[in-house]
Coordinates of C-alpha atoms and ligand atoms in Angstrom, one line a residue:
M1 CA 0.1 13.5 -0.2
R2 CA -1.7 10.6 1.1
I3 CA -2.9 11.5 4.4
F4 CA -4.6 7.6 5.6
S5 CA -2.8 4.7 5.3
Q6 CA -3.2 2.9 1.5
K7 CA -1.7 -0.3 3.0
N8 CA -5.1 -2.3 2.3
R9 CA -6.2 -1.1 -1.2
K10 CA -6.4 -3.3 -4.0
L11 CA -4.1 -2.0 -7.0
H12 CA -6.9 -2.1 -9.2
L13 CA -8.1 1.0 -7.6
G14 CA -5.5 3.1 -8.3
K15 CA -4.6 6.3 -6.4
F16 CA -7.6 8.5 -7.1
P17 CA -11.0 7.4 -5.0
M18 CA -12.7 6.7 -8.4
E19 CA -15.1 4.2 -6.5
K20 CA -16.8 6.9 -4.7
I21 CA -17.8 8.7 -8.0
K22 CA -21.7 7.9 -8.7
R23 CA -22.1 5.1 -11.5
V24 CA -24.7 5.5 -14.2
Q25 CA -26.2 3.3 -17.0
K26 CA -25.8 6.2 -19.2
T27 CA -23.5 9.1 -20.3
T28 CA -24.6 12.0 -18.6
T29 CA -24.4 13.4 -22.4
Y30 CA -27.5 12.5 -24.7
I31 CA -26.0 9.8 -27.0
S32 CA -28.7 8.7 -29.7
E33 CA -28.8 5.2 -31.7
E34 CA -27.5 7.0 -34.7
I35 CA -24.1 8.1 -34.6
P36 CA -21.9 8.1 -38.2
R37 CA -18.9 6.9 -38.3
V38 CA -16.3 9.7 -39.6
P39 CA -13.0 9.4 -41.3
K40 CA -9.6 10.4 -40.7
R41 CA -9.7 13.5 -43.1
A42 CA -12.3 15.2 -40.7
N43 CA -9.1 15.6 -38.2
F44 CA -8.5 19.5 -38.3
F45 CA -4.7 18.7 -37.7
N46 CA -5.0 16.6 -41.0
R47 CA -6.9 19.7 -42.6
A48 CA -4.8 22.0 -41.8
A49 CA -1.9 20.4 -43.0
I50 CA -3.6 19.9 -46.6
G51 CA -4.2 23.3 -46.5
D52 CA -8.0 23.4 -45.7
L53 CA -7.5 26.2 -42.9
G54 CA -5.3 28.4 -45.5
P55 CA -1.2 28.9 -46.7
K56 CA -0.1 29.6 -42.7
A57 CA -1.7 26.9 -41.1
K58 CA -0.6 24.4 -43.4
H59 CA 2.9 26.4 -43.2
E60 CA 2.6 26.2 -39.7
R61 CA 1.1 22.5 -39.1
S62 CA 4.1 20.9 -39.8
R63 CA 6.6 22.6 -37.5
F64 CA 3.9 23.6 -34.6
V65 CA 5.3 20.6 -32.6
S66 CA 8.7 20.0 -33.8
K67 CA 9.4 23.8 -33.2
I68 CA 9.9 23.3 -29.0
P69 CA 13.1 20.9 -28.6
F70 CA 11.8 18.9 -25.7
A71 CA 8.6 18.0 -27.5
R72 CA 10.2 17.1 -30.7
S73 CA 12.5 14.8 -28.7
M74 CA 9.4 13.4 -26.9
G75 CA 8.3 13.1 -30.5
K76 CA 10.7 11.1 -31.8
V77 CA 10.4 8.5 -28.7
C78 CA 6.5 8.3 -30.2
K79 CA 7.3 7.9 -33.6
A80 CA 9.9 5.0 -32.8
H81 CA 7.0 3.2 -30.5
M82 CA 4.6 3.1 -33.5
E83 CA 6.1 0.0 -34.9
M84 CA 4.5 -1.9 -32.0
H85 CA 0.9 -0.6 -31.7
K86 CA 0.3 -3.4 -33.7
G87 CA 1.7 -7.0 -33.8
D88 CA 1.9 -10.8 -34.4
V89 CA -0.5 -13.0 -32.0
F90 CA 1.3 -15.6 -30.0
E91 CA -0.3 -19.0 -31.4
T92 CA -1.3 -20.5 -28.0
K93 CA -4.0 -18.7 -26.1
V94 CA -3.5 -18.7 -22.5
D95 CA -5.6 -20.1 -20.2
L96 CA -6.4 -17.1 -18.1
P97 CA -8.8 -16.8 -15.1
G98 CA -12.3 -17.1 -16.7
D99 CA -13.3 -14.7 -14.9
P100 CA -14.0 -11.3 -16.8
N101 CA -13.7 -9.7 -13.6
E102 CA -10.6 -11.0 -12.4
R103 CA -9.0 -10.3 -15.9
A104 CA -10.4 -6.2 -15.9
E105 CA -8.5 -5.9 -12.4
H106 CA -5.4 -7.6 -13.8
F107 CA -5.3 -5.4 -16.4
K108 CA -6.1 -1.9 -14.3
A109 CA -3.5 -3.1 -12.0
L110 CA -1.1 -3.3 -14.2
G111 CA -1.6 0.4 -16.2
Y112 CA -1.4 1.7 -12.6
F113 CA 2.0 -0.4 -12.2
L114 CA 3.4 1.2 -15.6
N115 CA 2.4 4.6 -14.3
A116 CA -0.9 5.4 -15.3
D117 CA -3.0 7.8 -13.6
L118 CA -6.6 6.2 -14.5
V119 CA -7.7 3.4 -16.2
G120 CA -11.1 2.7 -17.4
I121 CA -12.8 -1.0 -19.5
C122 CA -15.6 -0.3 -21.9
K123 CA -17.0 -1.7 -25.0
I124 CA -16.4 0.1 -28.1
P125 CA -19.1 1.3 -29.8
D126 CA -18.9 0.8 -34.1
Y127 CA -19.0 4.8 -34.0
A128 CA -15.8 5.3 -32.1
W129 CA -14.2 3.5 -34.7
Y130 CA -12.7 6.2 -37.2
S131 CA -14.2 5.0 -40.5
H132 CA -11.7 5.3 -43.1
D133 CA -7.7 6.0 -42.5
T134 CA -6.0 8.8 -43.8
D135 CA -4.9 7.2 -47.4
G136 CA -8.7 6.3 -47.8
S137 CA -8.5 2.5 -46.8
E138 CA -11.6 1.5 -44.7
I139 CA -11.2 0.5 -40.9
E140 CA -12.6 -2.7 -39.5
P141 CA -14.4 -2.0 -36.3
R142 CA -12.2 -5.4 -35.1
H143 CA -11.9 -5.3 -31.6
K144 CA -14.7 -5.2 -28.6
F145 CA -12.9 -3.8 -26.0
A146 CA -11.3 -0.9 -24.9
I147 CA -8.7 -0.3 -22.2
V148 CA -8.4 3.5 -21.7
V149 CA -5.5 5.0 -20.1
L150 CA -5.2 8.5 -18.9
V151 CA -1.8 10.2 -18.0
D152 CA -1.9 13.6 -16.4
Q153 CA -0.2 16.6 -18.1
G154 CA 1.2 17.7 -15.2
F155 CA -0.2 19.9 -12.6
E156 CA 2.5 21.9 -11.0
T157 CA 4.1 23.2 -14.5
L158 CA 0.5 24.1 -16.1
D159 CA 0.3 25.9 -13.0
A160 CA 3.6 28.1 -14.2
A161 CA 2.2 28.3 -17.5
S162 CA 0.1 30.4 -19.2
G163 CA -1.2 27.6 -21.1
D164 CA -0.2 28.5 -24.6
D165 CA 3.4 29.6 -23.7
W166 CA 6.7 27.2 -24.9
I167 CA 5.5 24.5 -22.7
S168 CA 2.1 23.5 -24.2
N169 CA 2.9 21.0 -26.8
A170 CA 5.4 19.5 -24.6
Q171 CA 3.1 19.3 -21.4
S172 CA 0.9 17.6 -24.7
F173 CA 3.9 15.4 -25.3
R174 CA 4.6 14.3 -21.8
A175 CA 1.1 12.5 -21.7
Y176 CA 1.3 11.1 -25.1
M177 CA 4.9 9.2 -24.2
W178 CA 3.8 8.1 -21.3
G179 CA 0.4 7.1 -22.6
S180 CA 2.2 5.4 -25.4
N181 CA 4.9 3.4 -23.4
I182 CA 2.2 1.9 -21.6
A183 CA -0.2 1.6 -24.6
C184 CA 2.6 -0.5 -26.5
T185 CA 3.7 -2.8 -23.7
V186 CA 0.1 -3.8 -22.7
A187 CA -0.7 -4.4 -26.6
E188 CA 2.1 -6.5 -26.6
Y189 CA 1.9 -8.3 -23.3
I190 CA -1.7 -9.1 -24.2
R191 CA -0.9 -10.3 -27.8
Q192 CA 1.6 -12.6 -25.9
L193 CA -1.0 -14.0 -24.4
G194 CA -2.9 -15.2 -27.4
Y195 CA -5.3 -12.5 -27.9
E196 CA -5.2 -9.4 -31.0
A197 CA -4.7 -6.3 -29.2
Q198 CA -3.7 -3.4 -31.0
A199 CA -2.0 0.5 -29.0
H200 CA -4.1 3.7 -30.3
T201 CA -1.7 6.8 -29.1
N202 CA -1.5 9.9 -30.8
F203 CA 0.6 9.4 -33.2
D204 CA -1.7 6.4 -34.8
S205 CA -5.7 5.9 -33.2
D206 CA -8.0 4.0 -35.3
V207 CA -10.4 5.0 -32.8
L208 CA -11.8 8.3 -31.6
H209 CA -10.9 8.6 -27.7
I210 CA -13.7 11.0 -26.4
P211 CA -16.5 8.3 -26.6
L212 CA -14.2 5.8 -24.9
V213 CA -13.0 7.6 -22.5
M214 CA -16.8 8.4 -21.2
L215 CA -17.8 5.1 -21.7
A216 CA -15.1 3.5 -19.6
G217 CA -16.4 5.8 -16.8
L218 CA -13.3 8.4 -16.5
G219 CA -14.8 11.6 -16.8
E220 CA -18.2 13.6 -18.2
L221 CA -17.7 16.0 -21.6
S222 CA -17.3 19.3 -20.6
R223 CA -17.8 22.9 -21.9
I224 CA -14.4 22.9 -23.0
G225 CA -16.2 20.9 -25.2
E226 CA -13.9 18.1 -26.7
V227 CA -12.8 17.5 -23.5
V228 CA -13.9 15.4 -21.0
L229 CA -13.0 15.9 -17.2
N230 CA -12.5 13.7 -14.7
P231 CA -13.2 15.2 -11.2
F232 CA -9.7 13.8 -9.6
L233 CA -7.3 14.9 -12.7
G234 CA -9.9 17.8 -13.9
P235 CA -9.8 18.1 -18.0
R236 CA -5.9 18.1 -17.8
F237 CA -5.2 14.7 -19.2
K238 CA -4.3 12.6 -22.1
S239 CA -5.8 9.6 -23.2
T240 CA -4.4 6.3 -25.1
V241 CA -6.2 3.2 -25.7
I242 CA -5.5 -0.6 -26.1
T243 CA -8.2 -2.4 -28.4
T244 CA -8.4 -6.2 -27.9
N245 CA -10.7 -8.9 -28.3
L246 CA -9.5 -10.3 -24.9
P247 CA -13.4 -10.7 -23.0
L248 CA -13.1 -8.1 -20.0
A249 CA -15.4 -6.4 -17.6
V250 CA -16.6 -3.1 -18.4
D251 CA -16.8 0.0 -15.9
K252 CA -19.8 2.2 -16.1
P253 CA -20.3 5.6 -16.8
I254 CA -20.1 8.5 -13.8
D255 CA -22.1 11.3 -12.9
F256 CA -20.5 13.9 -10.6
G257 CA -22.6 16.8 -11.5
L258 CA -20.7 18.4 -14.2
Q259 CA -23.1 19.0 -16.6
D260 CA -24.6 21.4 -14.0
F261 CA -21.3 22.9 -13.2
C262 CA -20.4 23.7 -16.7
S263 CA -23.5 25.2 -16.9
K264 CA -23.0 27.6 -14.2
C265 CA -19.1 28.4 -14.9
M266 CA -17.8 29.8 -18.3
K267 CA -14.3 30.0 -16.9
C268 CA -12.8 28.2 -20.1
A269 CA -14.7 30.0 -22.5
T270 CA -14.0 33.5 -21.2
E271 CA -10.1 32.6 -21.2
C272 CA -9.8 30.9 -24.4
P273 CA -7.6 33.4 -26.2
C274 CA -9.8 33.2 -29.8
N275 CA -13.1 32.4 -28.5
A276 CA -13.6 29.0 -29.7
I277 CA -15.3 27.7 -26.7
S278 CA -19.2 28.1 -26.0
F279 CA -20.7 30.7 -23.5
G280 CA -24.4 29.1 -25.0
E281 CA -26.4 25.9 -24.6
K282 CA -25.4 22.6 -26.0
V283 CA -26.0 21.5 -29.5
M284 CA -26.8 18.3 -31.3
F285 CA -23.5 17.3 -33.3
N286 CA -23.9 14.1 -35.6
G287 CA -26.3 12.4 -33.4
Y288 CA -24.9 13.4 -30.1
E289 CA -25.2 16.6 -27.6
M290 CA -22.1 18.5 -26.6
W291 CA -20.8 22.1 -26.4
K292 CA -19.4 22.0 -29.5
P293 CA -16.5 24.2 -29.6
D294 CA -15.2 26.1 -33.2
V295 CA -12.3 23.7 -33.5
A296 CA -11.4 25.4 -36.9
K297 CA -10.3 28.3 -34.8
C298 CA -8.7 26.3 -32.3
T299 CA -6.7 24.6 -34.8
S300 CA -5.6 27.8 -36.5
Y301 CA -4.6 29.5 -33.0
R302 CA -2.8 26.3 -31.7
V303 CA -1.1 25.8 -34.9
T304 CA -0.2 29.3 -35.9
N305 CA 0.6 30.7 -32.2
P306 CA 3.6 32.8 -32.6
K307 CA 4.3 33.4 -28.4
G308 CA 4.4 29.7 -27.6
G309 CA 3.6 26.5 -29.2
G310 CA 0.5 24.9 -29.3
C311 CA -2.5 26.0 -26.5
G312 CA -4.2 24.1 -23.5
R313 CA -5.3 27.2 -21.6
C314 CA -8.6 25.8 -21.1
M315 CA -7.6 23.1 -19.2
K316 CA -5.2 25.0 -17.2
M317 CA -8.2 27.7 -16.4
C318 CA -10.8 24.9 -15.2
P319 CA -11.6 25.3 -11.7
F320 CA -11.0 21.4 -12.0
N321 CA -7.7 21.7 -12.5
K322 CA -6.5 21.9 -8.9
E323 CA -4.4 20.0 -6.7
G324 CA -4.5 20.5 -2.6
L325 CA -6.5 19.5 0.1
I326 CA -8.4 22.7 0.7
A327 CA -8.3 23.9 -2.6
H328 CA -9.3 20.6 -4.5
R329 CA -10.6 18.1 -2.4
L330 CA -12.9 20.1 -0.6
G331 CA -13.9 22.2 -3.2
L332 CA -14.0 19.3 -5.4
W333 CA -17.0 17.9 -2.9
A334 CA -18.9 20.3 -1.8
A335 CA -19.1 20.9 -6.1
I336 CA -20.0 17.4 -6.3
K337 CA -22.7 17.2 -3.2
I338 CA -24.1 20.3 -2.9
P339 CA -25.4 21.6 -5.9
L340 CA -26.8 24.6 -5.1
L341 CA -22.8 25.7 -4.4
R342 CA -21.9 24.8 -8.1
G343 CA -22.4 28.6 -9.1
F344 CA -20.9 30.3 -6.0
L345 CA -17.8 28.0 -6.2
A346 CA -17.4 29.0 -9.6
R347 CA -17.6 32.6 -9.1
L348 CA -15.2 32.2 -6.0
D349 CA -12.3 30.5 -8.5
N350 CA -12.6 33.6 -10.4
W351 CA -12.9 36.0 -7.6
L352 CA -9.6 34.1 -6.0
A353 CA -7.6 34.3 -9.3
F354 CA -7.3 30.5 -9.5
G355 CA -5.4 29.8 -12.3
K356 CA -3.1 32.8 -12.4
Q357 CA 0.5 31.8 -13.4
N358 CA 2.6 30.6 -10.8
E359 CA 6.1 31.3 -11.5
A360 CA 7.6 29.7 -8.5
K361 CA 7.0 26.4 -10.6
K362 CA 9.3 27.7 -13.8
W363 CA 11.6 25.2 -14.9
W364 CA 11.7 25.4 -18.3
W365 CA 13.7 27.0 -21.2
D366 CA 11.7 29.2 -23.9
L367 CA 13.6 27.7 -26.8
E368 CA 12.1 27.8 -30.6
I369 CA 13.4 26.0 -33.5
V370 CA 14.0 28.0 -36.5
D371 CA 15.4 26.7 -39.5
K372 CA 17.2 24.0 -37.8
K373 CA 18.6 26.1 -35.1
I374 CA 18.0 26.9 -31.8
T375 CA 16.7 30.2 -31.0
V376 CA 15.5 32.1 -28.0
P377 CA 12.1 33.5 -28.8
N378 CA 11.6 36.7 -28.1
K379 CA 7.5 36.8 -27.9
V380 CA 5.8 34.5 -25.0
N381 CA 2.3 34.5 -24.0
K382 CA 1.9 35.7 -20.4
R383 CA -1.8 35.8 -19.5
S384 CA -3.2 37.2 -16.1
V385 CA -7.2 35.7 -14.9
K386 CA -9.6 37.9 -16.5
R387 CA -12.1 37.4 -13.7
T388 CA -15.5 37.7 -15.7
S389 CA -18.5 35.3 -17.0
K390 CA -19.6 37.9 -19.2
K391 CA -20.6 36.3 -22.8
P392 CA -19.7 38.6 -25.8
P393 CA -22.7 40.1 -27.5
I394 CA -22.1 38.6 -30.4
E395 CA -20.9 34.6 -30.2
R396 CA -20.1 32.9 -33.5
L397 CA -19.3 29.9 -33.6
G398 CA -19.1 27.5 -36.6
M399 CA -19.4 23.7 -36.6
Y400 CA -18.1 20.9 -39.6
P401 CA -21.0 17.6 -39.1
V402 CA -20.4 14.8 -41.0
D403 CA -21.9 16.1 -44.4
T404 CA -19.1 19.0 -44.4
I405 CA -16.4 16.7 -44.5
P406 CA -13.9 15.8 -47.6
R407 CA -14.1 12.8 -49.5
P408 CA -11.9 10.4 -47.3
D409 CA -9.2 9.9 -49.7
R410 CA -9.2 13.7 -50.8
T411 CA -5.3 14.7 -50.9
E412 CA -6.3 18.1 -52.4
T413 CA -7.1 21.7 -50.5
A414 CA -10.9 21.5 -49.3
P415 CA -11.1 25.1 -47.8
I416 CA -13.5 25.5 -44.7
D417 CA -16.8 27.3 -45.3
R418 CA -17.0 29.8 -42.2
K419 CA -20.6 30.8 -43.0
E420 CA -22.0 27.2 -43.1
G421 CA -20.2 26.1 -40.1
Q422 CA -22.2 28.9 -38.4
R423 CA -25.6 27.8 -39.9
F424 CA -25.1 24.6 -38.9
Y425 CA -24.1 26.1 -35.2
E426 CA -27.6 27.3 -35.5
L427 CA -29.2 24.5 -36.9
G428 CA -27.5 21.9 -34.1
R429 CA -28.8 24.5 -31.1
R430 CA -32.2 24.3 -32.4
E431 CA -32.3 20.8 -32.9
N432 CA -30.9 20.5 -29.2
S433 CA -33.8 22.5 -28.1
A434 CA -36.5 20.8 -30.0
R435 CA -34.9 17.2 -28.5
K436 CA -35.0 18.3 -25.0
A437 CA -38.5 19.8 -25.2
K438 CA -39.6 16.7 -26.5
E439 CA -38.4 14.8 -23.8
K440 CA -39.8 17.1 -21.2
A441 CA -43.1 16.6 -23.1
G442 CA -42.3 12.7 -22.3
G443 CA -41.7 11.9 -26.2
E444 CA -38.7 9.9 -26.9
Ligands
B12_1 C1 -7.6 16.5 -33.7 C2 -7.6 17.0 -32.6 C3 -7.8 18.2 -31.7 C4 -7.8 19.7 -32.9 C5 -9.3 19.4 -34.3 C6 -10.6 19.0 -33.0 C7 -11.3 18.4 -34.8 N1 -12.3 18.2 -34.2 O1 -10.7 17.9 -35.6 C8 -7.9 20.5 -32.1 C9 -6.9 21.6 -31.9 C10 -9.5 21.4 -32.1 C11 -7.7 19.8 -30.7 C12 -7.5 21.1 -29.3 C13 -7.7 20.1 -28.0 N2 -7.3 18.7 -27.5 CO1 -7.6 17.5 -29.3 N3 -7.5 16.0 -30.2 C14 -7.4 15.8 -31.8 C15 -7.7 14.3 -32.1 C16 -5.9 13.7 -32.1 C17 -8.2 13.4 -33.3 C18 -10.0 14.1 -33.0 C19 -10.4 13.7 -34.6 O2 -10.2 12.9 -35.1 N4 -11.4 14.6 -34.6 C20 -12.2 14.4 -35.8 C21 -13.3 14.5 -35.8 C22 -13.5 12.9 -35.5 O3 -14.5 14.9 -35.3 P1 -15.7 14.9 -34.8 O4 -16.6 14.5 -35.5 O5 -16.0 16.6 -34.4 O6 -15.8 14.7 -32.8 C23 -14.9 14.5 -32.2 C24 -15.8 15.4 -31.1 O7 -17.2 15.6 -31.3 C25 -15.9 13.5 -29.9 N5 -16.9 12.9 -30.5 C26 -16.7 11.9 -31.7 N6 -17.4 11.2 -31.6 C27 -18.2 11.3 -30.7 C28 -19.1 10.3 -30.3 C29 -19.6 10.6 -29.3 C30 -21.0 9.9 -28.4 C31 -19.5 11.7 -28.7 C32 -19.9 12.2 -27.0 C33 -18.3 12.7 -28.8 C34 -18.0 12.2 -29.9 O8 -14.6 13.3 -30.6 C35 -13.7 14.2 -31.5 C36 -12.7 15.0 -30.9 O9 -12.0 15.7 -31.7 C37 -8.1 13.4 -30.4 C38 -7.6 12.0 -30.3 C39 -8.7 10.9 -31.0 N7 -8.2 10.5 -31.4 O10 -10.1 11.4 -30.3 C40 -7.6 14.6 -29.6 C41 -8.4 14.8 -28.1 C42 -9.8 14.9 -28.4 N8 -7.7 16.3 -27.8 C43 -7.4 16.7 -26.6 C44 -7.1 17.6 -26.0 C45 -6.5 16.9 -24.7 C46 -6.8 18.9 -26.7 C47 -6.9 20.1 -26.1 C48 -7.6 20.6 -24.8 C49 -5.5 20.9 -26.1 C50 -4.3 20.4 -25.2 N9 -3.5 21.3 -25.3 O11 -4.4 19.4 -24.7 C51 -7.5 21.0 -26.9 C52 -9.1 21.1 -26.1 C53 -10.2 21.9 -27.7 C54 -11.4 21.8 -27.0 N10 -11.7 23.1 -26.8 O12 -12.0 21.2 -27.1 C55 -7.3 15.4 -25.5 C56 -8.8 14.8 -24.8 C57 -8.2 14.3 -23.9 C58 -9.9 14.6 -22.8 N11 -9.2 15.4 -21.3 O13 -11.0 14.3 -22.7 C59 -7.8 13.7 -27.2 C60 -8.7 12.5 -26.9 C61 -6.1 13.7 -27.0 C62 -5.5 12.3 -26.3 N12 -5.2 11.3 -26.5 O14 -5.6 12.4 -25.1 N13 -8.0 18.7 -30.5
SF4_2 S1 -10.1 25.9 -27.1 FE1 -8.4 25.5 -27.8 S2 -7.2 27.9 -27.9 FE2 -9.0 27.5 -26.8 S3 -8.1 27.7 -25.1 FE3 -8.6 25.4 -25.2 S4 -7.0 24.7 -26.8 FE4 -6.4 27.0 -26.7
SF4_3 S1 -14.0 25.6 -16.7 FE1 -15.9 25.4 -15.9 S2 -17.1 25.5 -17.7 FE2 -15.1 25.4 -18.1 S3 -15.2 23.3 -18.4 FE3 -14.2 23.8 -16.3 S4 -16.1 23.4 -15.1 FE4 -17.1 23.3 -17.0

């Protein structure tokens, strides 16, 4: 719903007023100068497939998306796009407008024309390139610029869902599929203009999306952990990336007060069905700070979930996952502009039980593919709102930094060591407190 006329709004600005959000020189998440590159073997979906999370996760990993018929069909579309990720570059470089600003505006407007929800541009730091592919071969950081495209997972459908029922993976794939359409089209177009370009989608990506989404000024890293939150879409999006050597003007990171808001709100942590999200302080992980989630717990839960396919309940329950003028825009304005209100707004969201399932919006069928037959599952996750922000007395989270990752080409199982993971978590917590204390004392 648009209240005011958008007649004179330039198309590269998109539909959300991102130009009103404060821009900053550095991300609101601390990033040191020394970030190691990691191989695709580190990806916990890959680890589950190889058996590092045990036999049950290994078995279910092979079907956790394709067990939902609708998610499976979108997956097939994305798979068909894979041959378009890379491609030949036209021999003649087109004489494009010399100004990188004009070019950046062109590609943003193009993204919006193709139905992107948000588009940003950044330079790609080396660490955002995976170091090795799944076969162990090295990956070269080959392009300097990233066009980062965000696609909504769909507010109204998520409003009806529990976040971990029989639509969850299909919501992910809705966004992956549109993202794949956009990224493959834009990459091919850039190659026709005579410049190298590659699409990085959910089916194959040589880059890590989280740092790129932040650097392209599309959001701040949230308590959920490995999720960037945009003020208008909340955490409810998937990203897709086009890397290129075509020089483009870049965006700056944003600051809308999320680090402070998340320090006063625990809703994602309270509502996570497997306690994978931290109630505590940020930790240092591979040279940057974050609220690291326990990805072993999250991956196991998502792939083995017996009452649904996948999970995204943390996104669903976040107070920033809203739409509408009163519920969202006014609340958002207050959360950004009045820091003193943030704790109250977080409590109010809980008290008003925002995030409860809205049955009026349910449209999909609960269906599961078992042994190539479609069945109606007899179990479905239905959830209400916990309405508490109490930290559990004991919180056992593990994390798995670069030194714990199996060799890039290792195809045999390398079971994770949960005790060691918990030890690393404690070390990361201490490292971050020491860093902050030093910063406070005026050190580096
Ligand atoms: C594998 C994966 C998972 C796995 C395992 C993660 C893991 N660590 O192995 C699990 C199951 C946990 C998972 C869960 C979810 N995921 Co996920 N995931 C991925 C995926 C496909 C690959 C990441 C990877 O290879 N990790 C392995 C290594 C690299 O992990 P790592 O070293 O610990 O680094 C992680 C972070 O620390 C961060 N990171 C890496 N380098 C750097 C550097 C800096 C400076 C910083 C600040 C951060 C950072 O990114 C990595 C993300 O896993 C990415 C897509 C992508 N290509 O980036 C999506 C992605 C990160 N997931 C996404 C989402 C949305 C989710 C879920 C909400 C599920 C859902 N229904 O949508 C949950 C959220 C869980 C949580 N609490 O954070 C989105 C995030 C979009 C956003 N809003 O920011 C992504 C980008 C997918 C996409 N295309 O949009 N995911
Ligand atoms: S952290 Fe993982 S298991 Fe927990 S709510 Fe988010 S997606 Fe679900
Ligand atoms: S639920 Fe609360 S703590 Fe979690 S990401 Fe959203 S605002 Fe931050």
